[in-house]
Short mmCIF file of C-alpha atoms and ligand atoms in Angstrom, two decimals:
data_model
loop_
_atom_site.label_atom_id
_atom_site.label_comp_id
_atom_site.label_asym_id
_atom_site.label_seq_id
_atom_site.Cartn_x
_atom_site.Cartn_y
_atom_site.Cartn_z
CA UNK E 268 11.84 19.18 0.77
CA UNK E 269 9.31 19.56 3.75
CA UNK E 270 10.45 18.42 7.06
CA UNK E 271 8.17 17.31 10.47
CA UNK E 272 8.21 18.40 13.46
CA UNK E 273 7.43 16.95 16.73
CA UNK E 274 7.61 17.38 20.50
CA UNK E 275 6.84 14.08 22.22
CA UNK E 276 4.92 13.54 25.50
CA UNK E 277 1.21 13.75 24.47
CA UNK E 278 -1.40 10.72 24.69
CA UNK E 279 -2.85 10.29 21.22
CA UNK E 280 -6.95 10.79 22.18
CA UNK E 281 -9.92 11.22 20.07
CA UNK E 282 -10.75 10.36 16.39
CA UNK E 283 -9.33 9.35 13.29
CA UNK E 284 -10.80 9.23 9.70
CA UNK E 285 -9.15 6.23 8.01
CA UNK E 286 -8.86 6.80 4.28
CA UNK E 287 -9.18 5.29 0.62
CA UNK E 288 -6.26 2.74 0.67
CA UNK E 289 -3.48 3.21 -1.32
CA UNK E 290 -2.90 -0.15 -2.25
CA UNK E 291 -6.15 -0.74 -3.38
CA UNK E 292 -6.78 3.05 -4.95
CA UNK E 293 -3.63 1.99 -7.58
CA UNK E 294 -4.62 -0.96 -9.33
CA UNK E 295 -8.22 0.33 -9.46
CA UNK E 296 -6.82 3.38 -11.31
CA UNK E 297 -5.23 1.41 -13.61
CA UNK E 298 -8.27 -0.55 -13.94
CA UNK E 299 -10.02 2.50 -15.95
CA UNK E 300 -7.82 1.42 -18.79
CA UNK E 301 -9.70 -1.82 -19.77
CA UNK E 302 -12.60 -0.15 -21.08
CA UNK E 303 -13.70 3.29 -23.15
CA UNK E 304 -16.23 4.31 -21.13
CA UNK E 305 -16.34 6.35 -17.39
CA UNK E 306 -14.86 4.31 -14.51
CA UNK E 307 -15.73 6.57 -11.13
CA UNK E 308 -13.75 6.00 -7.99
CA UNK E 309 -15.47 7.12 -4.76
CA UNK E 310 -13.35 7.47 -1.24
CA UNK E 311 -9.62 7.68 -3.23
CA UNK E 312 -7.14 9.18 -0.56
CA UNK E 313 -4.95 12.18 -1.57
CA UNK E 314 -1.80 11.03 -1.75
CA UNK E 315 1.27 12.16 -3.79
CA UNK E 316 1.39 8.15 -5.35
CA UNK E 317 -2.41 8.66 -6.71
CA UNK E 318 -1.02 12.16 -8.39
CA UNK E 319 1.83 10.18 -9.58
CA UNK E 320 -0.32 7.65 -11.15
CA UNK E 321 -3.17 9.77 -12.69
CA UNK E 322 0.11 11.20 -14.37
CA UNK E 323 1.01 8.56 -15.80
CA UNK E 324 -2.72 7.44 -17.07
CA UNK E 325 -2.83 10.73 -18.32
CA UNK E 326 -0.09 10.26 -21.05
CA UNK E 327 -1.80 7.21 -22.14
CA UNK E 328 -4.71 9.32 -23.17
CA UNK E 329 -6.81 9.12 -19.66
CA UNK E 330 -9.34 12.08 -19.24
CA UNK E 331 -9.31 12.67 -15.53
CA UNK E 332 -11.63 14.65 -13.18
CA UNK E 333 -10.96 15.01 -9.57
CA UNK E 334 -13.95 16.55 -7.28
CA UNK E 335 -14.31 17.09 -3.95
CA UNK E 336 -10.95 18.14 -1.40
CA UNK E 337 -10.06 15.26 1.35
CA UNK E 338 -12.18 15.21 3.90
CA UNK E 339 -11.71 15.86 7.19
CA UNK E 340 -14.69 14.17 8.44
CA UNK E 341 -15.82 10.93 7.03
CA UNK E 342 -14.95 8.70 4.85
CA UNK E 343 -15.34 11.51 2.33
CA UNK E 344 -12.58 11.29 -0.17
CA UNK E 345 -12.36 12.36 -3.40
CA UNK E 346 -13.86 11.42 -6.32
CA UNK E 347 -12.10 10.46 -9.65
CA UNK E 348 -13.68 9.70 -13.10
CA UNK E 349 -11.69 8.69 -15.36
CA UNK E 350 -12.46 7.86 -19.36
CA UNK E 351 -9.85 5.73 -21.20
CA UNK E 352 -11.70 6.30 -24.51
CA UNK E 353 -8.79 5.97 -26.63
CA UNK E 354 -5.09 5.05 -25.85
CA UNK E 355 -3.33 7.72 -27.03
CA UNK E 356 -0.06 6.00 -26.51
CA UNK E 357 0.50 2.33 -24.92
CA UNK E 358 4.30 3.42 -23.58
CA UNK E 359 4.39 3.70 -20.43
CA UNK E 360 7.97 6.01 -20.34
CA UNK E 361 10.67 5.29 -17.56
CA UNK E 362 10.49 9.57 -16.14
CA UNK E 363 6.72 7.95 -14.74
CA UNK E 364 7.34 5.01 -13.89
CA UNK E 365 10.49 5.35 -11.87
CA UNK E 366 8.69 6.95 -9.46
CA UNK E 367 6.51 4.63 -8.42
CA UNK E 368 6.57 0.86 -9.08
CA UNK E 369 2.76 0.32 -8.68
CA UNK E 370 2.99 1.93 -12.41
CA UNK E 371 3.87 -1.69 -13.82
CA UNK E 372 0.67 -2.36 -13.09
CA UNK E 373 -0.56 -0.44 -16.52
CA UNK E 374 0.83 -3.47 -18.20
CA UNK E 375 -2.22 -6.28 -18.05
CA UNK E 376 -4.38 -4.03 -18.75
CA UNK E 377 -2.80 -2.16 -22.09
CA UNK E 378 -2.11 -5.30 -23.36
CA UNK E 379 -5.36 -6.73 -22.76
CA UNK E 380 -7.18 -3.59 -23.92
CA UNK E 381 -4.64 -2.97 -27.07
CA UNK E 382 -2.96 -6.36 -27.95
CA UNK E 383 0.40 -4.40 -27.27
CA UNK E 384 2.43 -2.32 -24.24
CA UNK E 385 6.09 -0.94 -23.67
CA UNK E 386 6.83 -0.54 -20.43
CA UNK E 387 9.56 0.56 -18.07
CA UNK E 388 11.20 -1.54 -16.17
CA UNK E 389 10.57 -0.09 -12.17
CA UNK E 390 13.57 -1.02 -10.80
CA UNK E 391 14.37 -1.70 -6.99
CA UNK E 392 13.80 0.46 -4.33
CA UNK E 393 14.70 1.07 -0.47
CA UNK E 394 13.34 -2.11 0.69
CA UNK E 395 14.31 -4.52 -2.08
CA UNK E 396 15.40 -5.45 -5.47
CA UNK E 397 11.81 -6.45 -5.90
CA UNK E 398 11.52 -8.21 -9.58
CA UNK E 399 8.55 -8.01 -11.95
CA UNK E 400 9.37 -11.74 -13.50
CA UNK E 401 6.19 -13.43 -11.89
CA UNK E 402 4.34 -10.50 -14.03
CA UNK E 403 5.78 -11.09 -17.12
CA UNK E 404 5.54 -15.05 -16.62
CA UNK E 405 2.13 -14.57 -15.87
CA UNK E 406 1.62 -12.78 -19.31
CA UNK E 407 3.40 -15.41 -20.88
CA UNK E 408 1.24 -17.90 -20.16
CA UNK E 409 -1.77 -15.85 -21.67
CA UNK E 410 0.13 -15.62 -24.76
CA UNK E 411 2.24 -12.82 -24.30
CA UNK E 412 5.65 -12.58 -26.55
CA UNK E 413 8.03 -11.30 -23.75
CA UNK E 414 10.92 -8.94 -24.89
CA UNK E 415 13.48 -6.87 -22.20
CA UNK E 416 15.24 -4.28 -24.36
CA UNK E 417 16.81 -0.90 -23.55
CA UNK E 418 14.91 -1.02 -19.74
CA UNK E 419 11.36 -1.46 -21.35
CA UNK E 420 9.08 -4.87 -20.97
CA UNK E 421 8.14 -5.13 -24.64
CA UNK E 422 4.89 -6.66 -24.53
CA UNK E 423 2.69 -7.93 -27.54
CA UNK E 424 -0.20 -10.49 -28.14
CA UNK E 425 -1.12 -9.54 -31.57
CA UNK E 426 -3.97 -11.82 -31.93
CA UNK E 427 -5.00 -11.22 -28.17
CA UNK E 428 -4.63 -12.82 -25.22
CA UNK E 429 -5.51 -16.54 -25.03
CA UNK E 430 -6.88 -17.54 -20.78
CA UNK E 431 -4.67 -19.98 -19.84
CA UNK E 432 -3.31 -21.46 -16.14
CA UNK E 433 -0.86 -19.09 -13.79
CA UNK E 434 0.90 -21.18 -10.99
CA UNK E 435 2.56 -18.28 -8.80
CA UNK E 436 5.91 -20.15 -7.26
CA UNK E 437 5.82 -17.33 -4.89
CA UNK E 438 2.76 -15.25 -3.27
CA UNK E 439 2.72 -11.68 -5.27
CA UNK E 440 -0.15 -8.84 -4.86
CA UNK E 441 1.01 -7.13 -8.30
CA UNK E 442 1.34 -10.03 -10.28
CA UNK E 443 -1.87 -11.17 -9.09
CA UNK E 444 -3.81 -7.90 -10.12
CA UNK E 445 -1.93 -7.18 -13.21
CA UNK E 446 -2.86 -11.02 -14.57
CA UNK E 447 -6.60 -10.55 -13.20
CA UNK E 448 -6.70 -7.21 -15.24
CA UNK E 449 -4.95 -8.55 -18.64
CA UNK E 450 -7.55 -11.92 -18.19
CA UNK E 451 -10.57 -10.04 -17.65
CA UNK E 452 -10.35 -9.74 -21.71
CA UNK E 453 -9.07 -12.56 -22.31
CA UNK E 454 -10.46 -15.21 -24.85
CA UNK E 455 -11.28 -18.76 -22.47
CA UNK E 456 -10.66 -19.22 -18.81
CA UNK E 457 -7.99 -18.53 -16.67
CA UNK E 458 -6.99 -20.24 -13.35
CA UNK E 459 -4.44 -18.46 -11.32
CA UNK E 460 -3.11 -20.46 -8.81
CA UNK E 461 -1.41 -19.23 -5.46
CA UNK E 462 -2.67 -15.86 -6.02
CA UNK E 463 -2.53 -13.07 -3.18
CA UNK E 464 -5.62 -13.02 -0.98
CA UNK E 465 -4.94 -9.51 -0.02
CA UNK E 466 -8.19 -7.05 0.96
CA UNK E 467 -6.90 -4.75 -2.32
CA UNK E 468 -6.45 -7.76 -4.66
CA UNK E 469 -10.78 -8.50 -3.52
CA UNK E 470 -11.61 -4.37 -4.19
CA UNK E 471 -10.31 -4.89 -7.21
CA UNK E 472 -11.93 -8.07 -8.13
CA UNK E 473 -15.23 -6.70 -6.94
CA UNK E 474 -14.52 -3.11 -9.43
CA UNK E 475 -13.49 -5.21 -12.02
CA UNK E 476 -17.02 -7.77 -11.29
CA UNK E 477 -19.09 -4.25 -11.64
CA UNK E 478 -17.32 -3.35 -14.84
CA UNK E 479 -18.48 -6.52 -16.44
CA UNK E 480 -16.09 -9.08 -15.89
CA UNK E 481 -16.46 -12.44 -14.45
CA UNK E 482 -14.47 -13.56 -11.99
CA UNK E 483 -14.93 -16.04 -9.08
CA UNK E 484 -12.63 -16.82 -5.98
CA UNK E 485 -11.00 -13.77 -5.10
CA UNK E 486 -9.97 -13.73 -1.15
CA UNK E 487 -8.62 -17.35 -1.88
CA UNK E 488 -5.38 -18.55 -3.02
CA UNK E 489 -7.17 -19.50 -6.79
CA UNK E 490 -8.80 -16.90 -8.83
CA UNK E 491 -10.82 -18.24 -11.71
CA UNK E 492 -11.35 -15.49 -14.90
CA UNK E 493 -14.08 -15.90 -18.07
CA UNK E 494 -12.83 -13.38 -20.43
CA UNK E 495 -15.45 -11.13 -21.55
CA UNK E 496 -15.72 -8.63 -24.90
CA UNK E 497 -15.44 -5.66 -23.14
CA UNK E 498 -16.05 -3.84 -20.02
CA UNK E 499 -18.28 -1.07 -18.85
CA UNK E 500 -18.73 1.42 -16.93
CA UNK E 501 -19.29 1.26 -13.38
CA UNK E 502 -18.84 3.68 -9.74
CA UNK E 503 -16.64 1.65 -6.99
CA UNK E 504 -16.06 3.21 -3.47
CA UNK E 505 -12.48 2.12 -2.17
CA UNK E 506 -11.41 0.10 0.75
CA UNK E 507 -10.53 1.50 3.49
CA UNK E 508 -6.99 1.41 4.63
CA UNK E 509 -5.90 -1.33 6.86
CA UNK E 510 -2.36 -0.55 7.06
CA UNK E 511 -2.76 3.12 8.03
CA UNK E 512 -5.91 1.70 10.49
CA UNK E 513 -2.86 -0.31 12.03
CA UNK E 514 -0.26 2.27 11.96
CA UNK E 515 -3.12 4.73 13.79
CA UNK E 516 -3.78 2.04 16.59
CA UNK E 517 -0.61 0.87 17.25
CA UNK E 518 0.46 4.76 17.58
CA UNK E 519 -1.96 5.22 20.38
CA UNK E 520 -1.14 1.71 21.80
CA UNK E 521 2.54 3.31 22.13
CA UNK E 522 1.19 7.00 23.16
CA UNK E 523 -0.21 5.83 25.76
CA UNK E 524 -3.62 7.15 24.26
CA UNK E 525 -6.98 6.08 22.98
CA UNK E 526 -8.12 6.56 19.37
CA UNK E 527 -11.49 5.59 17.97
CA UNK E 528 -10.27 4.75 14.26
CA UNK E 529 -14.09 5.63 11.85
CA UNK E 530 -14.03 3.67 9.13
CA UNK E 531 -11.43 0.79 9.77
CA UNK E 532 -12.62 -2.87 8.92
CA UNK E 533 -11.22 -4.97 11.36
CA UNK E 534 -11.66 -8.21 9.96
CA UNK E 535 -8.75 -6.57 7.16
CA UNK E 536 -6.47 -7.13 10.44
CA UNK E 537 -7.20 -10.15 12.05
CA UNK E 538 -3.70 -11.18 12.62
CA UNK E 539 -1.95 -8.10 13.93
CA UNK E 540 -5.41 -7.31 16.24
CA UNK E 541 -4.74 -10.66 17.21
CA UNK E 542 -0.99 -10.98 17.75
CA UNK E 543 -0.77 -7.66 19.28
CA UNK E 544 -3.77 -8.55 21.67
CA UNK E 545 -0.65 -10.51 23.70
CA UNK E 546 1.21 -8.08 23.69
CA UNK E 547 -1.58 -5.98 25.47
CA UNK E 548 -3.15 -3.73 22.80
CA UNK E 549 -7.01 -3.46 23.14
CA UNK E 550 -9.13 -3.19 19.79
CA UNK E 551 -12.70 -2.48 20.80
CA UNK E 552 -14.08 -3.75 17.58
CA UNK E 553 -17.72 -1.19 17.07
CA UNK E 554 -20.09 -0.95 13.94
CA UNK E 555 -18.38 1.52 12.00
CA UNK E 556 -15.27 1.78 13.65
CA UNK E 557 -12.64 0.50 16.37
CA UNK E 558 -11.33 1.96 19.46
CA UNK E 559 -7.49 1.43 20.23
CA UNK E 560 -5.16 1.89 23.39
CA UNK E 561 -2.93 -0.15 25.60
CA UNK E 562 -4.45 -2.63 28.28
CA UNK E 563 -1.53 -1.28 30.73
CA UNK E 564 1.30 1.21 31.08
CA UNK E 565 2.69 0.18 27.81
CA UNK E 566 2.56 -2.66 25.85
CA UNK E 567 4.62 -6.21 26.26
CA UNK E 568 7.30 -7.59 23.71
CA UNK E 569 6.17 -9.97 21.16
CA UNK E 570 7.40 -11.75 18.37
CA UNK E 571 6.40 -10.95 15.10
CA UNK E 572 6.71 -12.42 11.70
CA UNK E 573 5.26 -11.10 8.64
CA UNK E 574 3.41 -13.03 5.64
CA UNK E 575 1.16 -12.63 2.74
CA UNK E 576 -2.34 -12.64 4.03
CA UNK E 577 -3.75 -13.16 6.15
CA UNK E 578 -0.27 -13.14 7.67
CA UNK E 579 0.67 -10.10 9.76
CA UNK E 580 2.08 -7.31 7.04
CA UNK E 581 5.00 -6.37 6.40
CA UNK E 582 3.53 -2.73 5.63
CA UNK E 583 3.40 -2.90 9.61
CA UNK E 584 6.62 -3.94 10.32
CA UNK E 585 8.19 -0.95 11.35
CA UNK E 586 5.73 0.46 13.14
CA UNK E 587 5.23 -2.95 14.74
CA UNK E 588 9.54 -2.12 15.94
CA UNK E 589 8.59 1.24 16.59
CA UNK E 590 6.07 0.55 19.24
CA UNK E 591 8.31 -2.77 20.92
CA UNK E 592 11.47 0.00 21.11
CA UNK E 593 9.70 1.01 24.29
CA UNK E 594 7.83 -2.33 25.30
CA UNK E 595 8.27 -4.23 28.03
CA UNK E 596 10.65 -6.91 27.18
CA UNK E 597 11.90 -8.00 24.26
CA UNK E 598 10.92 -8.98 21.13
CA UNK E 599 12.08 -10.87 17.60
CA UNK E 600 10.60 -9.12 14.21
CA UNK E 601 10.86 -11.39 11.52
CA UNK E 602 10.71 -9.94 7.90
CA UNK E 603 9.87 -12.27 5.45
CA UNK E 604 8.35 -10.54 2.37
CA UNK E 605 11.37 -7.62 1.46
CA UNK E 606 14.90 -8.56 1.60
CA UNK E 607 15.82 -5.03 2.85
CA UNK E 608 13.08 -3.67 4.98
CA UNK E 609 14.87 -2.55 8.50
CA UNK E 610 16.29 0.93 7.09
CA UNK E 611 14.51 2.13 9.92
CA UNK E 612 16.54 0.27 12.36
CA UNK E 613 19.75 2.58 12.40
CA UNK E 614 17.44 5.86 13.00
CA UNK E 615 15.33 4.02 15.82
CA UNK E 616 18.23 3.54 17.38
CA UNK E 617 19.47 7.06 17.02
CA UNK E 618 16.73 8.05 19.08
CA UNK E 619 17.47 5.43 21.79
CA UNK E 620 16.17 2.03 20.78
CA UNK E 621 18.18 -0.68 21.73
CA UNK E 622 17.58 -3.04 18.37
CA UNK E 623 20.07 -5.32 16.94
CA UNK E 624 19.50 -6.93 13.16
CA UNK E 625 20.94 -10.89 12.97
CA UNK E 626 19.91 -11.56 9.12
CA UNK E 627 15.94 -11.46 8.54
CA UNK E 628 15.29 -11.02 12.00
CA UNK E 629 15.61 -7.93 14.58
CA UNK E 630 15.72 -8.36 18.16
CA UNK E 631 13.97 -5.18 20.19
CA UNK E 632 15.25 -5.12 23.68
CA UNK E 633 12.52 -3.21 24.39
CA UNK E 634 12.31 -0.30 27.56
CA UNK E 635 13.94 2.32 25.35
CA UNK E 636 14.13 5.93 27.22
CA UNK E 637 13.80 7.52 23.40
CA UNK E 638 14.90 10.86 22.91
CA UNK E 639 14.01 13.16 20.07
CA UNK E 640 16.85 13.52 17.05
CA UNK E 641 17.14 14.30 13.63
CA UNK E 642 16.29 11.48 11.44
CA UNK E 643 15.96 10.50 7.83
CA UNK E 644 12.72 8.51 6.50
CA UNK E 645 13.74 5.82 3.80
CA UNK E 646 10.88 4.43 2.94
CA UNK E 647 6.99 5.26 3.36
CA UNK E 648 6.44 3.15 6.66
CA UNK E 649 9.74 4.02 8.20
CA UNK E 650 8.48 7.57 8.59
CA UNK E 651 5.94 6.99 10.22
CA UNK E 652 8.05 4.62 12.38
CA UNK E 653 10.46 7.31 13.46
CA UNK E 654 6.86 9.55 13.98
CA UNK E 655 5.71 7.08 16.41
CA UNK E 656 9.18 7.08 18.45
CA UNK E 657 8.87 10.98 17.75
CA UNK E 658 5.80 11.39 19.74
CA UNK E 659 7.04 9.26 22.78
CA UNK E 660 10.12 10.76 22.55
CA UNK E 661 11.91 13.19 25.08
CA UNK E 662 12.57 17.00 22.98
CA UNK E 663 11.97 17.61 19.58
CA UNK E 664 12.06 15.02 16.63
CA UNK E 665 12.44 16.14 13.21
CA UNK E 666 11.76 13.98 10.11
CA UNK E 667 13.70 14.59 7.02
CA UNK E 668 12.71 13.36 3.52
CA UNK E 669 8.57 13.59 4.28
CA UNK E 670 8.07 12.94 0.54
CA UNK E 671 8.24 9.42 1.68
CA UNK E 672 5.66 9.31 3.78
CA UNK E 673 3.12 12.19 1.87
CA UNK E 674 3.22 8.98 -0.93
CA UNK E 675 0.97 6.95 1.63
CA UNK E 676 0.11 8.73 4.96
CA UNK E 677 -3.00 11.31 3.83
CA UNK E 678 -2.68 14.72 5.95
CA UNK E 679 -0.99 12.70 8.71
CA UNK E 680 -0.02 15.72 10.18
CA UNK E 681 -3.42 17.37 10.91
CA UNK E 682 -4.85 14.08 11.70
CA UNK E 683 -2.55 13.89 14.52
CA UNK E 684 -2.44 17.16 15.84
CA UNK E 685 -6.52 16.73 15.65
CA UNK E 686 -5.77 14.05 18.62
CA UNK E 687 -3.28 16.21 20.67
CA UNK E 688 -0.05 15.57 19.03
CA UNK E 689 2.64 18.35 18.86
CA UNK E 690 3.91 18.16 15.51
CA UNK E 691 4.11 21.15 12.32
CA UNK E 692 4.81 20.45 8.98
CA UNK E 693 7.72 22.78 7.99
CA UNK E 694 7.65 23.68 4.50
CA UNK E 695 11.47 24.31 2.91
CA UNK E 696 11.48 25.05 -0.96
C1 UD1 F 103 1.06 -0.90 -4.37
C2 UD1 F 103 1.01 -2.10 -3.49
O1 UD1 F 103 -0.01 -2.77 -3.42
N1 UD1 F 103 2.09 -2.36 -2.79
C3 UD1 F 103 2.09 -3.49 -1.87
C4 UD1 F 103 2.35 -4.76 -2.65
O2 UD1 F 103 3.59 -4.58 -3.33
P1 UD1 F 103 3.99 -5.60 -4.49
O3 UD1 F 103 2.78 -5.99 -5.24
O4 UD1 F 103 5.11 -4.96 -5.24
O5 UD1 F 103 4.54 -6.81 -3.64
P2 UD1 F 103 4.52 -8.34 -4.01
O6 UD1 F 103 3.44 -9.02 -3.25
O7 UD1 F 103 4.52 -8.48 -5.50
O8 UD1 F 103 5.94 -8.81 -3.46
C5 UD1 F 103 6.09 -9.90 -2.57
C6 UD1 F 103 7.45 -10.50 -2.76
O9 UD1 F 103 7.51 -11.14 -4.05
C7 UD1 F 103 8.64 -10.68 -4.76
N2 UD1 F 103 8.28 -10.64 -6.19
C8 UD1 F 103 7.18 -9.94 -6.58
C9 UD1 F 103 6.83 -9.89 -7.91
C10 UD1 F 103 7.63 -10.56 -8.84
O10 UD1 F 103 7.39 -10.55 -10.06
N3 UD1 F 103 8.72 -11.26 -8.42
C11 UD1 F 103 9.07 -11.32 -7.09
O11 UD1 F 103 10.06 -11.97 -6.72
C12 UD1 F 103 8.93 -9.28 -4.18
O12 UD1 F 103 10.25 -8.86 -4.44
C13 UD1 F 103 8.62 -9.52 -2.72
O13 UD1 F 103 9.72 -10.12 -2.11
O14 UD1 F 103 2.42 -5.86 -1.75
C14 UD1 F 103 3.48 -5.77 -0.80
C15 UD1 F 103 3.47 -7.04 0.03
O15 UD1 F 103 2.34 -7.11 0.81
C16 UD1 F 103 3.31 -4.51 0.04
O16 UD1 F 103 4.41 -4.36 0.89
C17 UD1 F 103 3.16 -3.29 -0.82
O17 UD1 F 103 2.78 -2.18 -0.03
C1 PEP F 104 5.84 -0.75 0.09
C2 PEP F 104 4.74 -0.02 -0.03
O1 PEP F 104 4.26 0.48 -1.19
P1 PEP F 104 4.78 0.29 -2.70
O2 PEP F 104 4.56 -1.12 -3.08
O3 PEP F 104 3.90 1.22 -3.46
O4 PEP F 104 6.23 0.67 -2.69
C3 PEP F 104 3.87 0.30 1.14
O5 PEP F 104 2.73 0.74 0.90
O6 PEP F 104 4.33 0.14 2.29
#
């Protein structure tokens, strides 16, 4: 398992390529299995959750073609065709699927596409038990018979599915996209009600509107879907990312840096550009691109609380700790989307923070002296939490378990050693 190193003390200057997200790039994927005919997906970042994926659509009978290496200028990601001509097999088997939970999202569209799906239950992970019943309800309500056996949804609509209402008691970006994908093909209307108004949940709307289907109202909290015969083929470029855009501006924010961040869409992160504008980080907002750093010495506590969006994200949230630890002042972080997401905590404080968790909240005394430390990464952001207090830190930082952050951070390393960070990948068998 590779390992990071870093030796903190160096300003974070110059530029950053933001990439493909990943949180768009995986229900798009997935999206290739509504139709038999080439979907193309321009700008997809290379990430170890996209190989993980393409896996999985694979052994459903996906033929997939990746061209072109990651750039390191540009928006200039990959390309990936992919041609779902026939399902080979509509089981989506638990070895896959463990590994990433984004794989539910095969369901709507395998049981759209083939009036039938078995798939693996995902299972919690680091930073919750993190259910899949809005999902399945959601099916339900297009007609879907609904069985849990032996750790596999069992999914079937043998005559297809019917459009139909979706009331979501609870905001989810999965359950949203997985219901879009199984209505597109739908007989009738749906109205889905509540839905996530996430930047990923509107790429995919917009792929799924090029394909063919028709859908209106995506961006608000109710989605309205005509199901159509079929879908075609179509070429979508993908967002760019808004939580690695964050992560990279709140890193030079803490660095003491400046970064000029091409590619990132700004109005993607209205609220943290705007909550963190208090707490003294600049966004220059340009054409094509923003420019990030610190108004003073370092940055001033604030108090955070994350929410669907527009709320601030909870894909933020520990870099958001990461960069109080060493604020001026304190500051309360409120997590209100994952039961479990302060696993960081613990390891922040190993390296000095002074942060103490009282239920869904964590107070950040702020004006940590951190010093560098062995630490563990438990989930994707929390590594690149602990990289943040890394480069600030006093001696060398080493981050075990990478493979957590290679799932969402593309080539994090040599994009910040590109701005005058001291860090190595080392590479252990
Ligand atoms: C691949 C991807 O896009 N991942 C993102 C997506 O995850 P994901 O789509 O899994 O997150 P959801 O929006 O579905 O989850 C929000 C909340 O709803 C709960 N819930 C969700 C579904 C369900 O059937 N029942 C239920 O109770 C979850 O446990 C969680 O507490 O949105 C999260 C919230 O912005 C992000 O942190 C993830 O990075
Ligand atoms: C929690 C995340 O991803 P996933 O939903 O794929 O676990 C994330 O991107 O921070």
């Amino acid at each position: 398992m590779d390992k990071i190193k870093i030796r903190g003390g160096n300003p974070l200057k110059g530029k950053i390529w933001i990439s493909g997200a990943k949180n768009a790039a995986l229900p798009l994927m997935t999206a290739a299995l509504l139709t038999d005919e080439v979907l193309t997906l321009r700008n997809l970042p290379h990430l170890a959750d996209i190989t993980t994926l393409a896996n999985l659509l694979a052994q459903h009978g996906v033929d997939l073609h990746m061209n072109g290496a990651a750039g390191s200028e540009g928006c200039a990601g990959r390309v990936l065709e992919m041609h779902a001509k026939t399902i080979t097999t509509t089981k989506a088997p638990y070895e896959l699927v463990r590994k990433m939970r984004a794989s539910i999202l095969v369901l709507g569209p395998l049981l759209a596409r083939e009036g039938h799906a078995e798939v693996s239950l995902p299972g919690g992970c680091a930073i919750g038990s993190r259910p899949v019943d809005l999902h399945l309800q959601g099916m339900q309500q297009l007609g879907a018979e609904i069985e849990l056996k032996e750790g596999y949804v069992h999914a079937k609509a043998p005559g297809g599915l019917v459009g139909g209402e979706v009331m979501f008691p609870k905001v989810s970006v999965g359950a949203t996209e997985n219901i879009m994908m199984a209505a597109v093909l739908a007989k009738g209307t749906t109205r889905m009600i509540n839905s996530a108004r996430e930047p990923e949940v509107v790429d995919l709307a917009e792929c799924l509107i090029g394909m063919g289907a028709r859908i209106k109202g995506a961006g608000t909290d109710t989605i309205t879907i005509e199901g159509v015969d079929r879908l075609h083929s179509y070429t979508h470029t993908v967002v760019p990312d808004r939580i690695e855009t964050g992560t990279y501006a709140m890193a030079a924010a803490m660095t003491g840096g400046e970064l000029e961040l091409i590619g990132a869409r700004p109005e993607h992160l209205r609220s943290m550009i705007d909550q963190l504008a208090h707490a003294g980080v600049v966004i220059e907002e340009l054409d094509n691109s923003i420019i990030a750093r610190c108004a003073g010495e370092r940055v001033k506590g604030a108090d955070i609380m994350t929410e669907p969006y527009p709320g601030y994200p909870t894909d933020l949230q520990a870099q958001t700790m990461a960069l109080m630890s060493t604020a001026d002042g304190a500051s309360m972080i409120t997590e209100t989307i994952f039961e479990n997401r302060f696993m960081h905590v613990p390891e922040l404080c190993r390296m000095g923070a002074n942060i103490t968790v009282h239920g869904s909240s964590a107070l950040v005394r702020g004006q940590a002296k951190l010093t560098g430390a062995e630490v563990m990464a438990t989930d994707l952001r929390a590594s690149f939490s602990l990289i943040m207090a890394g480069l600030v830190a006093d001696g060398e930082t080493v981050l075990n378990r990478v493979y957590h952050l290679d799932r969402g951070y593309e080539r994090v390393e040599d994009k910040l050693a590109a701005c005058g960070a001291d860090i190595e990948r080392i590479k252990v068998d």
